[in-house]
Amino acid sequence: MSGLTLAPLSNFDIGGVCAAAIAIVAYRTRSLTLGGAFAAFVVGTATYGALALPGAAVLLAFFVTSVALSRVGKARKAVVLADVDKTGARDGAQVLANGGIAAACALLALFIDHRFAYAFAGAFAAAAADTWGTEIGTLMRGAPRSILTFRKIATGLSGGVTTAGMLAEVAGAFAIAATALLVRPDAFVPVACAGVAGALADSLLGASVQSLRWCPNCNRATEREPHTCGANTRPLRGLSWFGNDGVNVSATLVGAVVAFALAR
Ligand SMILES: [Zn+2]
């Protein structure tokens, strides 16, 4: 026996190494920007550090299905999502908008109250429901309607709903809720409800306060400034500073609160 003693690795050490490896792969395969990869490293380290493998399973269930679904029908989405705020590789703000609330809840579960573990999964259920709804709903034909006015709007614009998209939202919420059974054996109902509530909040905010602009060159509504045609756009509706990231933070917060409230 040598006199060398090694301190046992903590979950934060293990999580940091694994999260860094996954973030580097996601960066190199253009699923994440450099900022997105760093944010994913932070979220992944906090998640594994606080909730170990069960938490990592929930995070990966969201992350892997999001990346996979975003790659299905990529050519078609590039056309129909031309007016959507953010597409392509996820940047740091997008990663934190989807995973920041969850990561904070994971740490609160470790240090404050075990019910934050339900909130952690509820936040990811909301993020997954929204992502599944957008990605699968976009692939389906048929014009979405505004969740508030029921008028037809362009495919992929925030606040638009289709039957297929809403079924996909429920499926996404259920998928995370099933994985959350690893975190807490009675987590399914709170987390599924959280996911559906979060996706509903996402659609309602997207149809009302989220910034929507108008391109005078193309005569169409868009979330982009400048528009993809190069022209400058003017405000049409909503708060100019409240984009897709703001909506996602709000939706995951709703998911976290609902899951916490329903937790035992
Ligand atoms: Zn234009």
Short mmCIF file of C-alpha atoms and ligand atoms in Angstrom, two decimals:
data_model
loop_
_atom_site.label_atom_id
_atom_site.label_comp_id
_atom_site.label_asym_id
_atom_site.label_seq_id
_atom_site.Cartn_x
_atom_site.Cartn_y
_atom_site.Cartn_z
CA MET A 1 0.00 0.00 0.00
CA SER A 2 1.32 3.41 -0.87
CA GLY A 3 0.68 6.37 1.32
CA LEU A 4 -1.29 8.02 -1.47
CA THR A 5 -4.93 8.58 -0.67
CA LEU A 6 -7.42 9.76 -3.28
CA ALA A 7 -10.49 11.66 -2.22
CA PRO A 8 -13.58 9.91 -3.60
CA LEU A 9 -15.06 11.62 -6.62
CA SER A 10 -18.21 13.61 -5.90
CA ASN A 11 -21.23 13.60 -8.19
CA PHE A 12 -20.24 17.13 -9.23
CA ASP A 13 -16.84 15.80 -10.43
CA ILE A 14 -18.43 12.93 -12.37
CA GLY A 15 -21.16 15.20 -13.76
CA GLY A 16 -18.63 17.80 -14.85
CA VAL A 17 -16.56 15.30 -16.83
CA CYS A 18 -19.59 13.66 -18.49
CA ALA A 19 -21.30 17.00 -19.22
CA ALA A 20 -18.12 18.37 -20.78
CA ALA A 21 -17.79 15.30 -23.02
CA ILE A 22 -21.41 15.53 -24.20
CA ALA A 23 -21.19 19.31 -24.69
CA ILE A 24 -18.07 18.93 -26.86
CA VAL A 25 -19.78 16.29 -29.05
CA ALA A 26 -22.88 18.49 -29.37
CA TYR A 27 -20.71 21.46 -30.34
CA ARG A 28 -18.75 19.51 -32.92
CA THR A 29 -21.95 18.10 -34.48
CA ARG A 30 -23.40 21.65 -34.59
CA SER A 31 -26.30 20.92 -32.23
CA LEU A 32 -24.92 23.63 -29.90
CA THR A 33 -22.91 26.82 -30.43
CA LEU A 34 -19.80 27.36 -28.27
CA GLY A 35 -21.88 29.39 -25.80
CA GLY A 36 -24.57 26.70 -25.92
CA ALA A 37 -21.99 24.02 -25.13
CA PHE A 38 -20.72 25.97 -22.12
CA ALA A 39 -24.28 26.49 -20.82
CA ALA A 40 -25.00 22.76 -21.33
CA PHE A 41 -21.85 21.94 -19.33
CA VAL A 42 -23.11 24.09 -16.43
CA VAL A 43 -26.67 22.67 -16.56
CA GLY A 44 -25.38 19.09 -16.86
CA THR A 45 -22.90 19.45 -13.99
CA ALA A 46 -25.55 20.92 -11.66
CA THR A 47 -28.04 18.21 -12.65
CA TYR A 48 -25.71 15.25 -12.10
CA GLY A 49 -24.13 16.84 -9.05
CA ALA A 50 -27.47 17.25 -7.32
CA LEU A 51 -29.57 14.34 -8.62
CA ALA A 52 -26.98 11.88 -10.01
CA LEU A 53 -28.03 9.32 -12.66
CA PRO A 54 -31.83 9.76 -12.29
CA GLY A 55 -31.46 13.50 -12.91
CA ALA A 56 -29.11 12.90 -15.83
CA ALA A 57 -31.67 10.51 -17.34
CA VAL A 58 -34.32 13.26 -17.29
CA LEU A 59 -31.94 15.82 -18.80
CA LEU A 60 -30.80 13.40 -21.52
CA ALA A 61 -34.39 12.35 -22.30
CA PHE A 62 -35.07 16.02 -23.10
CA PHE A 63 -31.77 16.72 -24.85
CA VAL A 64 -31.49 13.58 -27.01
CA THR A 65 -35.11 13.73 -28.22
CA SER A 66 -34.79 17.48 -28.95
CA VAL A 67 -31.67 17.00 -31.06
CA ALA A 68 -33.16 13.97 -32.85
CA LEU A 69 -36.49 15.65 -33.58
CA SER A 70 -34.80 18.83 -34.82
CA ARG A 71 -32.93 16.74 -37.40
CA VAL A 72 -36.03 15.02 -38.79
CA GLY A 73 -37.21 16.78 -41.94
CA LYS A 74 -34.49 19.42 -41.70
CA ALA A 75 -34.82 20.58 -45.33
CA ARG A 76 -38.55 21.21 -45.00
CA LYS A 77 -38.16 22.99 -41.67
CA ALA A 78 -35.53 25.34 -43.12
CA VAL A 79 -38.23 26.58 -45.51
CA VAL A 80 -41.29 26.70 -43.24
CA LEU A 81 -39.40 28.08 -40.23
CA ALA A 82 -37.90 31.01 -42.13
CA ASP A 83 -39.77 33.48 -39.92
CA VAL A 84 -39.09 31.89 -36.53
CA ASP A 85 -36.93 33.65 -33.93
CA LYS A 86 -34.22 31.01 -33.49
CA THR A 87 -33.46 27.88 -35.49
CA GLY A 88 -30.35 25.73 -35.98
CA ALA A 89 -27.63 25.22 -33.37
CA ARG A 90 -28.82 26.18 -29.87
CA ASP A 91 -26.95 29.12 -28.32
CA GLY A 92 -26.19 29.77 -24.66
CA ALA A 93 -29.34 31.82 -24.03
CA GLN A 94 -31.50 29.08 -25.56
CA VAL A 95 -29.89 26.36 -23.46
CA LEU A 96 -30.32 28.39 -20.27
CA ALA A 97 -33.91 29.29 -21.26
CA ASN A 98 -34.73 25.58 -21.51
CA GLY A 99 -32.51 24.17 -18.76
CA GLY A 100 -31.64 27.02 -16.38
CA ILE A 101 -34.75 26.76 -14.18
CA ALA A 102 -34.34 22.97 -14.05
CA ALA A 103 -30.67 23.20 -13.05
CA ALA A 104 -31.51 25.68 -10.28
CA CYS A 105 -34.28 23.36 -9.04
CA ALA A 106 -31.83 20.42 -8.98
CA LEU A 107 -29.51 22.38 -6.66
CA LEU A 108 -32.48 23.48 -4.50
CA ALA A 109 -33.55 19.81 -4.24
CA LEU A 110 -30.12 18.90 -2.92
CA PHE A 111 -29.77 21.78 -0.46
CA ILE A 112 -33.29 23.02 0.46
CA ASP A 113 -36.34 20.78 -0.14
CA HIS A 114 -36.78 17.42 -1.90
CA ARG A 115 -39.90 18.71 -3.68
CA PHE A 116 -37.63 20.74 -5.95
CA ALA A 117 -36.70 17.39 -7.57
CA TYR A 118 -40.26 17.26 -8.94
CA ALA A 119 -39.91 20.90 -10.03
CA PHE A 120 -36.66 20.00 -11.82
CA ALA A 121 -38.41 17.32 -13.87
CA GLY A 122 -41.48 19.55 -14.34
CA ALA A 123 -39.31 22.26 -15.92
CA PHE A 124 -37.79 19.76 -18.35
CA ALA A 125 -41.26 18.32 -19.09
CA ALA A 126 -42.40 21.82 -20.10
CA ALA A 127 -39.32 22.30 -22.28
CA ALA A 128 -39.76 18.87 -23.90
CA ALA A 129 -43.50 19.37 -24.50
CA ASP A 130 -42.82 22.68 -26.27
CA THR A 131 -39.95 21.24 -28.32
CA TRP A 132 -41.83 18.09 -29.34
CA GLY A 133 -44.89 20.18 -30.24
CA THR A 134 -42.88 22.58 -32.39
CA GLU A 135 -40.70 19.98 -34.10
CA ILE A 136 -43.43 17.40 -34.80
CA GLY A 137 -46.19 19.95 -35.42
CA THR A 138 -43.98 21.67 -38.00
CA LEU A 139 -43.56 18.44 -39.95
CA MET A 140 -47.32 17.98 -40.29
CA ARG A 141 -49.22 19.65 -43.10
CA GLY A 142 -52.08 21.96 -42.31
CA ALA A 143 -52.06 25.58 -41.15
CA PRO A 144 -51.75 26.24 -37.41
CA ARG A 145 -54.23 28.54 -35.75
CA SER A 146 -53.54 31.09 -33.03
CA ILE A 147 -54.36 29.66 -29.61
CA LEU A 148 -56.02 33.01 -28.77
CA THR A 149 -57.82 34.12 -31.94
CA PHE A 150 -58.12 30.76 -33.81
CA ARG A 151 -57.04 32.57 -36.98
CA LYS A 152 -54.63 30.78 -39.31
CA ILE A 153 -50.98 31.83 -38.88
CA ALA A 154 -47.69 30.83 -40.51
CA THR A 155 -46.28 27.42 -39.55
CA GLY A 156 -43.81 27.54 -36.65
CA LEU A 157 -44.70 31.05 -35.46
CA SER A 158 -45.13 31.22 -31.69
CA GLY A 159 -48.67 30.88 -30.37
CA GLY A 160 -49.82 28.68 -33.23
CA VAL A 161 -51.35 25.31 -32.44
CA THR A 162 -52.35 22.27 -34.49
CA THR A 163 -53.96 19.05 -33.31
CA ALA A 164 -50.82 17.09 -34.19
CA GLY A 165 -48.64 19.63 -32.36
CA MET A 166 -50.76 19.46 -29.21
CA LEU A 167 -50.71 15.64 -29.23
CA ALA A 168 -46.92 15.85 -29.60
CA GLU A 169 -46.78 18.24 -26.62
CA VAL A 170 -48.64 15.71 -24.45
CA ALA A 171 -46.36 12.91 -25.70
CA GLY A 172 -43.27 14.98 -24.83
CA ALA A 173 -44.61 15.72 -21.34
CA PHE A 174 -45.41 12.02 -20.78
CA ALA A 175 -41.95 10.93 -21.98
CA ILE A 176 -40.24 13.15 -19.40
CA ALA A 177 -42.77 12.15 -16.73
CA ALA A 178 -41.97 8.47 -17.36
CA THR A 179 -38.24 9.15 -17.05
CA ALA A 180 -38.88 11.18 -13.88
CA LEU A 181 -40.05 7.96 -12.19
CA LEU A 182 -36.31 7.31 -11.75
CA VAL A 183 -36.06 10.54 -9.72
CA ARG A 184 -39.16 9.97 -7.56
CA PRO A 185 -41.43 6.88 -7.81
CA ASP A 186 -44.60 9.04 -7.65
CA ALA A 187 -43.43 11.76 -10.05
CA PHE A 188 -45.43 10.79 -13.14
CA VAL A 189 -48.66 12.75 -12.55
CA PRO A 190 -47.06 15.96 -11.19
CA VAL A 191 -44.48 16.04 -13.98
CA ALA A 192 -46.94 15.19 -16.79
CA CYS A 193 -49.30 17.95 -15.57
CA ALA A 194 -46.33 20.33 -15.34
CA GLY A 195 -45.33 19.60 -18.92
CA VAL A 196 -48.81 20.19 -20.33
CA ALA A 197 -49.27 23.37 -18.24
CA GLY A 198 -45.89 24.68 -19.34
CA ALA A 199 -46.61 24.05 -23.02
CA LEU A 200 -49.98 25.79 -22.66
CA ALA A 201 -48.28 28.79 -21.03
CA ASP A 202 -45.74 28.77 -23.87
CA SER A 203 -48.47 28.95 -26.53
CA LEU A 204 -50.47 31.62 -24.67
CA LEU A 205 -47.41 33.84 -24.14
CA GLY A 206 -46.26 33.21 -27.71
CA ALA A 207 -49.64 34.39 -29.02
CA SER A 208 -49.78 37.52 -26.86
CA VAL A 209 -46.71 39.14 -25.26
CA GLN A 210 -43.94 37.60 -27.39
CA SER A 211 -42.46 40.02 -29.90
CA LEU A 212 -43.89 39.66 -33.40
CA ARG A 213 -42.70 41.89 -36.25
CA TRP A 214 -43.80 42.78 -39.79
CA CYS A 215 -41.66 42.74 -42.92
CA PRO A 216 -42.92 45.49 -45.27
CA ASN A 217 -40.90 44.00 -48.12
CA CYS A 218 -42.51 40.55 -47.98
CA ASN A 219 -45.80 41.65 -46.39
CA ARG A 220 -45.67 38.97 -43.72
CA ALA A 221 -45.32 38.52 -39.99
CA THR A 222 -41.92 37.40 -38.72
CA GLU A 223 -39.99 36.94 -35.46
CA ARG A 224 -36.72 37.98 -37.12
CA GLU A 225 -35.04 41.38 -37.25
CA PRO A 226 -33.76 42.02 -39.88
CA HIS A 227 -35.93 39.69 -41.94
CA THR A 228 -34.31 36.83 -43.91
CA CYS A 229 -34.83 38.96 -47.08
CA GLY A 230 -32.56 41.65 -45.59
CA ALA A 231 -35.25 44.27 -44.98
CA ASN A 232 -35.73 45.90 -41.58
CA THR A 233 -38.95 44.91 -39.82
CA ARG A 234 -41.29 46.95 -37.62
CA PRO A 235 -43.02 45.91 -34.39
CA LEU A 236 -46.43 44.30 -34.95
CA ARG A 237 -47.38 42.97 -31.53
CA GLY A 238 -45.99 42.09 -28.12
CA LEU A 239 -42.98 43.32 -26.13
CA SER A 240 -39.92 43.99 -28.28
CA TRP A 241 -37.52 42.53 -25.66
CA PHE A 242 -39.60 39.39 -25.03
CA GLY A 243 -38.51 36.78 -27.57
CA ASN A 244 -38.56 33.01 -27.71
CA ASP A 245 -36.02 32.66 -24.88
CA GLY A 246 -38.18 34.74 -22.54
CA VAL A 247 -41.19 32.59 -23.38
CA ASN A 248 -39.21 29.41 -22.69
CA VAL A 249 -37.96 30.65 -19.31
CA SER A 250 -41.55 31.50 -18.36
CA ALA A 251 -42.91 28.15 -19.57
CA THR A 252 -40.29 26.10 -17.70
CA LEU A 253 -40.96 28.21 -14.58
CA VAL A 254 -44.68 27.36 -14.88
CA GLY A 255 -43.73 23.69 -15.24
CA ALA A 256 -41.52 23.85 -12.15
CA VAL A 257 -44.18 25.58 -10.03
CA VAL A 258 -46.93 23.13 -11.07
CA ALA A 259 -44.77 20.06 -10.34
CA PHE A 260 -43.67 21.52 -6.99
CA ALA A 261 -47.29 22.25 -6.01
CA LEU A 262 -48.38 18.68 -6.88
CA ALA A 263 -45.36 17.04 -5.19
CA ARG A 264 -45.63 15.12 -1.95
ZN ZN B 1 -38.84 40.16 -45.83
#
